[in-house]
Amino acid sequence: MGLKYPKEFIFGFSESGFQFEMGLPGSEDPNTDWWVWVHDPENIASTLVSGDFPENGPGYWHLYRQDHDIAERLGMDGARIGIEWSRIFSKPTFDVKVDVARDERGNIVYIDVAEKALEELDRIANKDAVNHYREILSDWKNRGKKLIINLYHWTLPLWLHDPIKVRKLGIDRAPAGWVDERTVIEFVKYVAYIAWKLGDLPDLWCTMNEPNVVYSIGYINIKIGYPPGYLSFEAASKAMKHLVEAHARAYEVLKRFTNKPVGIIYVTTYHEPLKESDRDVAEAAMYQAVFDFLDSITIGRSMSIGERKDLEKHLDWLGINYYSRLVVERYGNAWRVLPGYGFACIPGGTSLAGRPCNDAGWETYPEGLYIMLKRCWERYRLPIIVTENGTADAIDRLRPRYLATHLYQVWKALSEGVDIRGYLHWALVDNYEWSSGFRMRFGLVHVDFETKKRYLRPSALLFREIASSKEIPDEFMHMTQPQILI
Amino acid sequence: MGLKYPKEFIFGFSESGFQFEMGLPGSEDPNTDWWVWVHDPENIASTLVSGDFPENGPGYWHLYRQDHDIAERLGMDGARIGIEWSRIFSKPTFDVKVDVARDERGNIVYIDVAEKALEELDRIANKDAVNHYREILSDWKNRGKKLIINLYHWTLPLWLHDPIKVRKLGIDRAPAGWVDERTVIEFVKYVAYIAWKLGDLPDLWCTMNEPNVVYSIGYINIKIGYPPGYLSFEAASKAMKHLVEAHARAYEVLKRFTNKPVGIIYVTTYHEPLKESDRDVAEAAMYQAVFDFLDSITIGRSMSIGERKDLEKHLDWLGINYYSRLVVERYGNAWRVLPGYGFACIPGGTSLAGRPCNDAGWETYPEGLYIMLKRCWERYRLPIIVTENGTADAIDRLRPRYLATHLYQVWKALSEGVDIRGYLHWALVDNYEWSSGFRMRFGLVHVDFETKKRYLRPSALLFREIASSKEIPDEFMHMTQPQILI
Amino acid sequence: MGLKYPKEFIFGFSESGFQFEMGLPGSEDPNTDWWVWVHDPENIASTLVSGDFPENGPGYWHLYRQDHDIAERLGMDGARIGIEWSRIFSKPTFDVKVDVARDERGNIVYIDVAEKALEELDRIANKDAVNHYREILSDWKNRGKKLIINLYHWTLPLWLHDPIKVRKLGIDRAPAGWVDERTVIEFVKYVAYIAWKLGDLPDLWCTMNEPNVVYSIGYINIKIGYPPGYLSFEAASKAMKHLVEAHARAYEVLKRFTNKPVGIIYVTTYHEPLKESDRDVAEAAMYQAVFDFLDSITIGRSMSIGERKDLEKHLDWLGINYYSRLVVERYGNAWRVLPGYGFACIPGGTSLAGRPCNDAGWETYPEGLYIMLKRCWERYRLPIIVTENGTADAIDRLRPRYLATHLYQVWKALSEGVDIRGYLHWALVDNYEWSSGFRMRFGLVHVDFETKKRYLRPSALLFREIASSKEIPDEFMHMTQPQILI
Amino acid sequence: MGLKYPKEFIFGFSESGFQFEMGLPGSEDPNTDWWVWVHDPENIASTLVSGDFPENGPGYWHLYRQDHDIAERLGMDGARIGIEWSRIFSKPTFDVKVDVARDERGNIVYIDVAEKALEELDRIANKDAVNHYREILSDWKNRGKKLIINLYHWTLPLWLHDPIKVRKLGIDRAPAGWVDERTVIEFVKYVAYIAWKLGDLPDLWCTMNEPNVVYSIGYINIKIGYPPGYLSFEAASKAMKHLVEAHARAYEVLKRFTNKPVGIIYVTTYHEPLKESDRDVAEAAMYQAVFDFLDSITIGRSMSIGERKDLEKHLDWLGINYYSRLVVERYGNAWRVLPGYGFACIPGGTSLAGRPCNDAGWETYPEGLYIMLKRCWERYRLPIIVTENGTADAIDRLRPRYLATHLYQVWKALSEGVDIRGYLHWALVDNYEWSSGFRMRFGLVHVDFETKKRYLRPSALLFREIASSKEIPDEFMHMTQPQILI
């Protein structure tokens, strides 16, 4: 009897430019903050970054047809594909004039990108890149597949953000990325240009992926090794505000040029209280990590941003990324994350709750996905797509059950009325995991980075069984419940 | 391009009566040594046996069609299926007269089962059981599949072997099984009868499965909990001799009644020296465990049996069961098995060689299968079938790679000229693992023993990919090399 | 301020003949069931026993002065020292006549050993052994130390118990040890003789050590490898009855010949319910393991023995051995021991309760000692001595804290009014741990079995600090609470 | 017979101001870079520092008598005690004039601190602090003990180094510590002043402790969380040069004011090649980490510093700190540290070489101490003191053997002619382990940081046995060889 998903439910994959595109000669894009960041010898020496280089990656820029073939064979009918801003505009767009409206407090409340500005942008833009993206995206669309175009996935053009210069000179003397309000304006120009050039292709737009990771890791949890590694609450706060505004202003420009729903992708980590009396601090922690940002662009009111009418109702759908939980307990006046649970476990070990942990030390905790789907649905009543879910598991010892248990939680939420439209696995193929490099392997498909050859992991076979039937077949129902090892 | 197996190479499964048949009402067979053994309260209290009961098993006796369906879906085209002697003859056959020829030392050198004896046996035999076996075996044959009938897989009729009485009264005052020479004679009657009644069905005959386990665990390694748990070198030695003779005399009777090749199935554990200077003792240990028996029935000469012309050339094919290795080092005048390798590891751990270990603490060591295929081929030059290979892995974290790495070693041996005819996985579905009960799960297919429902493990999907194409497809080549975790 | 013990509280060690005496030429005693048991090649091959031999042991028979020196240096002022029956009577004493009184059901209710019988025994006895024991015991006494003589610690003279013959011939055709009622009578002769010859030496008598281990492991939990490894509830039951009677009759004879208090040593394992609803089965299990026997010889009434006035009040003091707990849960109509707790853990691992486990896989659980001291005191109101407590920990990573935490629990029970007279550590020096051989090292003092040299473990230094001050000094109070690792 | 150390061999402890002094009211010293660093909310949020505060430390500032008592009881006869620059000069000393001589390249080659300058410094100095240090140091000296005064152990006065300002404003706009050459000059003033005021007390001077840690962690391995966490090869390089010069100029001033030998304390980690072919890169790595600095101040020539006659022969004795090794292999053109060995192991686990690892994940590898003693002796022919050696082991499961195995290696080097004068354990009592806070416990003596009470660990008893006899007594010889667990 199995567990059926709606007929129009999408099974697919998610992809980002920096992590997947490079790999074969001609695919290098050195014009980003992340490129200089991961190549910086001081970063490598300090082990902030792995020493692996993205130009040795899976090579989707050239091999996209092959990857689309595999996706098709695995029963996938949708994908979220990223565009790299830096490939489109490797040079500054500062000189292109746009109208920026501000409120009395100086916040940017609207950006008008006129036809003339688009034409100017077109002169600056890298046409080859635009055309190549059209080829990639069309190849997927022409197979009759659904397409989500994502416009920002962590990499900024180097002319907007130079993390090495930030370190050397200070954040006030170097291109400061999202800390600098200009990034909002330039982002909107870029988004308008893409809408103008490629707006016929997507079924859905996505403005950005996991903006909170950018400001929390980039400016606070700097040991993880994301640019600019500049420890500052104030910088984090500014970056957050600008990302919120960038989303809202991009939303408007996308709605003006196209009639496709515009969403955002957010990592919705469940913050679980260690014990009942920690519930308030766990909620506070989760508010800060998840709802603070999302409230801003839906309700138009949040703790960090305050009241902003100009941000309200700027979301048509919500992309949820989910990997694991955090277990939180009260600590002094605030809270702390408990080691031994969630993202804070021993790689390849067992969590204190008896759950197996992946190669990155992330606990398998599928129940959290259900909880977050419910919480987000009840709070925002927007259509949801699971835009990332997967695990770093080179030898595929956990992934088959990871897949089945998480898809079961999606089904459970669906069956209780949550409006979920699809499930995009992270990832189709192994790729470049940011500061961890190639060691963390998230693919249903193993990649030999030397030869760029693709090999199926067993979980790919299971994915195919489920995706091609749009159900968890009865014969796999035994894999839908989490393993508890103690 | 993948690794191809010969077109006529068989992919299939192996099965035994006691472990698979029972499960649904009407399938119980209480007339065996193993039945009384695993139900004995003293055995259970002592933890020699698990306390699980075979009558709660997978229920193949009734569900064989369903299991054959699954096997077919998984691309299987051959099977080894066992017949339970005790189901055919639940009462003694002592009174049926046969001619027993002996040599000057009193060894049984020939047993003549006349037509009249067969008719007498027919009056004693349980016709319903004979007919039911015909149904099971025909169901498989009628699908166009290859069939190996195995005639003995560890269970003896209770009238020949009562292990509880052996314990209570002594081995000289109770039905003593293979220690008693009469078991040889009764076995040959039973074999002759099966050949007479079901001889049209098999493609190959197998006299018995892993006879060495019967006498080594039953009479020496008694902590493992096999009947009769009677510690005695002398009894082990007698049992071995009788098993050798039983095979040889059964071989003759099978050849007389049918023209199908007759083989034996043997567990060919690779005994690896810890260091080069241990090679002689490792070879001695392996001779004792493997070649001593097999030499007897091929060369007609062995250390334990001596020179016996009547045993020579009594084998048409060899079934090889392989699970793991033993690492051996010199110890005093003899040798000992090293903990931390092979079968002597921590369940779910990592061996001292960095190999992952299964739920039973058995190290994954595929290279040993290749070595034993080569060794057996070079020694006997008989066609080989891998008749058992698999792993106890409830959550399928190891099995996909276990399968691919072992099939790779089979391919490697094939490619070097070893005449291997097939690979039968142990097991198709979870079953009753002797004194360990249901805790050790060997199935490609998970069984819910409550409901008897079958569920596919991911490894079943991989098996299907390989078996249905008779190759290890290129896209799974990354799984053919063993994992080494340190 | 530290935790003070009463001034007359004894700190000391416990010792047994078979485990400690042998080691140097001339110390071998081959006339016991255990000697033949551990030397039997079939037992060794089956891994029921280690293959280590007691004649390679620490050599107390010759080195007792040195060990007494060490004990003295460590602040010990008491010891329990065993006498080996087989050394005193290596030949049968059957022919010595004694009066055996029986009740109407045939139970032995009194044994009168007349003067004449003692003289006959004296002719059979090995005088050298008697004298040598006098030397050993006097050496200790002459240091002004307290002495408990223990008369039976698991080894029986071979003429009373031949476990190999029991296996080969059956229990009805071989010297059957405690299953045979004659063992009761011969034991009392031996005890009377010792009282007559060495009765001036001890401060306290002990009839026997851990009788329950003898019948439960010898006849039920046979995988542990104790003689005769004869699985039989009935034999276990008989052996228990005879041990109870042997104690009671020995008690009488000791009281007749001497005026020293007579006790028994018992292993009082705490049986803890997994959850509250398992309490009844845990209590039932503990009754069977502990109170059934002890009730018989105190209250004169027990489940196994029934009502026996002749057994009542036959105990002056109680020796408690404590190592770890068992966690028990309901299982069908009975109960089962849970792996992952108590004695059923991974060697060197951590229990499911987060407690460290020793080299034998025994969980450190000091609270259980307190509970059993209280339980035994409340039930019997007899003076208690902790006669064994210690841990198998070759590298002394656990022993210091094991010592401190268990001594803390003793102190706690003392402070609540439990009448505890002393604490005897098991063991002073490494010794022969029965079927495990030399691998399990319980000594405060490391023994190099090659050279017989003694080395102090750090825990010996801690023992000295505590014993010599008769308190847990304030500066070690941090070690009195159990470690919990999760 | 034991292993004897020379009669004048010193057993003692090492101590540093920031880690030990604070704990009781009145002991706080907020005027250092480390104080602001560990209190900074952004550092805490980023987990660069633990969130523990040094003002909750063991409180040596007030409890020194008690700690000296303990040290005396443990048989210690020497100590290295640190003075906190910031306590002496909490305000800048820039205005005190001294003569700075430079070579043609501008390097500081001599600093002359005139009498007048000392008097000016005396007006700025905190007299209470000077007097309190005199009390502490005299208390130790008056017990007839040897004293090494260490003048710099990582903490700089805040007026010289403000790591939070460095982060906020850039290294060119904030007090930059050792990156700023002025720190050399101010250091020499401070050293001269101490020599002038307290020069009667020490038996030996030490200029500084582990200078390489300051520049490698502070400017390169910034994930470890030491100030200023400013990633820059150039800054590291400058800091190193200034530390070298500071040592040399301080050496001169100490020699001018006193006649005590002047040394330096250095962490001499053994860099072991993974395989023979990695030996050259391992040597290169070790040169960079160890010999580059030490060569500068002895030979007057090194890779980083070049040829500098003014630095030559500026060392009278060498303090060696040793904790574990690093295993190194070739990686591209350079080398990398292998996880699973040395400092890069799982806390509480076992290294890939089978060695136990401490609470910080540091492998126990005593052989490396011997190697480094030999290497340093052969290279410099200076008297050596082991100035730090110990392990983070809260429950003392490793420390006793750690102590014995490392002292054995010291003895071995001594016996081969290496001129080793003493062994100072790190640490006497638990203390504040820099960015790790109180979780890493190095004490022979456990500290309850709430109550400041001291408790002995078992290893303290072992230390006493060895130190008080100046030998490893025969009875502890079994603990001198490393444990290898696989």
GROMACS .gro file of C-alpha atoms in nm, chain A residues 80 152-154 206 208-217 221 226 264-271 285-294 297 317-326 343 362 368-369 372-373 376 380 384-390 402 426 433-434 442:
model
   66
   80ARG     CA    1   1.683   2.400  -0.802
  152TYR     CA    2   2.235   3.379  -0.457
  153HIS     CA    3   2.412   3.096  -0.282
  154TRP     CA    4   2.680   3.258  -0.065
  206CYS     CA    5   1.438   3.188  -0.530
  208MET     CA    6   1.877   3.342  -0.196
  209ASN     CA    7   1.986   3.033  -0.009
  210GLU     CA    8   2.031   3.021   0.370
  211PRO     CA    9   2.111   3.389   0.428
  212ASN     CA   10   2.147   3.328   0.801
  213VAL     CA   11   2.445   3.103   0.746
  214VAL     CA   12   2.620   3.391   0.570
  215TYR     CA   13   2.597   3.630   0.861
  216SER     CA   14   2.620   3.385   1.150
  217ILE     CA   15   2.920   3.188   1.027
  221ASN     CA   16   3.100   3.123   1.431
  226TYR     CA   17   3.346   3.103   0.600
  264ILE     CA   18   1.355   3.210  -0.028
  265ILE     CA   19   1.548   2.905   0.093
  266TYR     CA   20   1.622   2.884   0.461
  267VAL     CA   21   1.790   2.631   0.684
  268THR     CA   22   1.529   2.547   0.946
  269THR     CA   23   1.723   2.366   1.213
  270TYR     CA   24   1.507   2.236   1.493
  271HIS     CA   25   1.631   2.368   1.830
  285ALA     CA   26   1.745   3.034   2.010
  286MET     CA   27   1.526   2.906   1.728
  287TYR     CA   28   1.357   3.243   1.691
  288GLN     CA   29   1.693   3.406   1.647
  289ALA     CA   30   1.815   3.143   1.400
  290VAL     CA   31   1.499   3.094   1.196
  291PHE     CA   32   1.193   3.305   1.257
  292ASP     CA   33   1.359   3.641   1.312
  293PHE     CA   34   1.456   3.661   0.945
  294LEU     CA   35   1.147   3.494   0.803
  297ILE     CA   36   0.980   3.933   0.510
  317TRP     CA   37   0.679   3.012  -0.112
  318LEU     CA   38   0.929   2.887   0.140
  319GLY     CA   39   1.221   2.656   0.076
  320ILE     CA   40   1.319   2.451   0.376
  321ASN     CA   41   1.665   2.303   0.413
  322TYR     CA   42   1.695   2.049   0.692
  323TYR     CA   43   1.990   1.838   0.803
  324SER     CA   44   1.977   1.783   1.180
  325ARG     CA   45   1.880   1.944   1.508
  326LEU     CA   46   2.055   2.133   1.786
  343PHE     CA   47   2.537   1.901   1.462
  362TRP     CA   48   2.572   1.534   1.226
  368GLY     CA   49   1.301   1.752   1.340
  369LEU     CA   50   1.208   1.789   0.975
  372MET     CA   51   0.988   2.237   1.128
  373LEU     CA   52   0.751   2.171   0.839
  376CYS     CA   53   0.670   2.690   0.933
  380TYR     CA   54   0.337   3.141   0.750
  384ILE     CA   55   0.673   2.474   0.118
  385ILE     CA   56   0.938   2.289  -0.078
  386VAL     CA   57   1.203   2.086   0.096
  387THR     CA   58   1.490   2.239  -0.095
  388GLU     CA   59   1.778   2.057   0.074
  389ASN     CA   60   1.801   1.738   0.275
  390GLY     CA   61   2.077   1.482   0.272
  402TYR     CA   62   1.829   0.883   0.604
  426TRP     CA   63   2.113   1.754  -0.146
  433GLU     CA   64   3.149   2.138   0.067
  434TRP     CA   65   3.275   2.494   0.129
  442PHE     CA   66   2.662   1.440   0.002
   0.00000   0.00000   0.00000
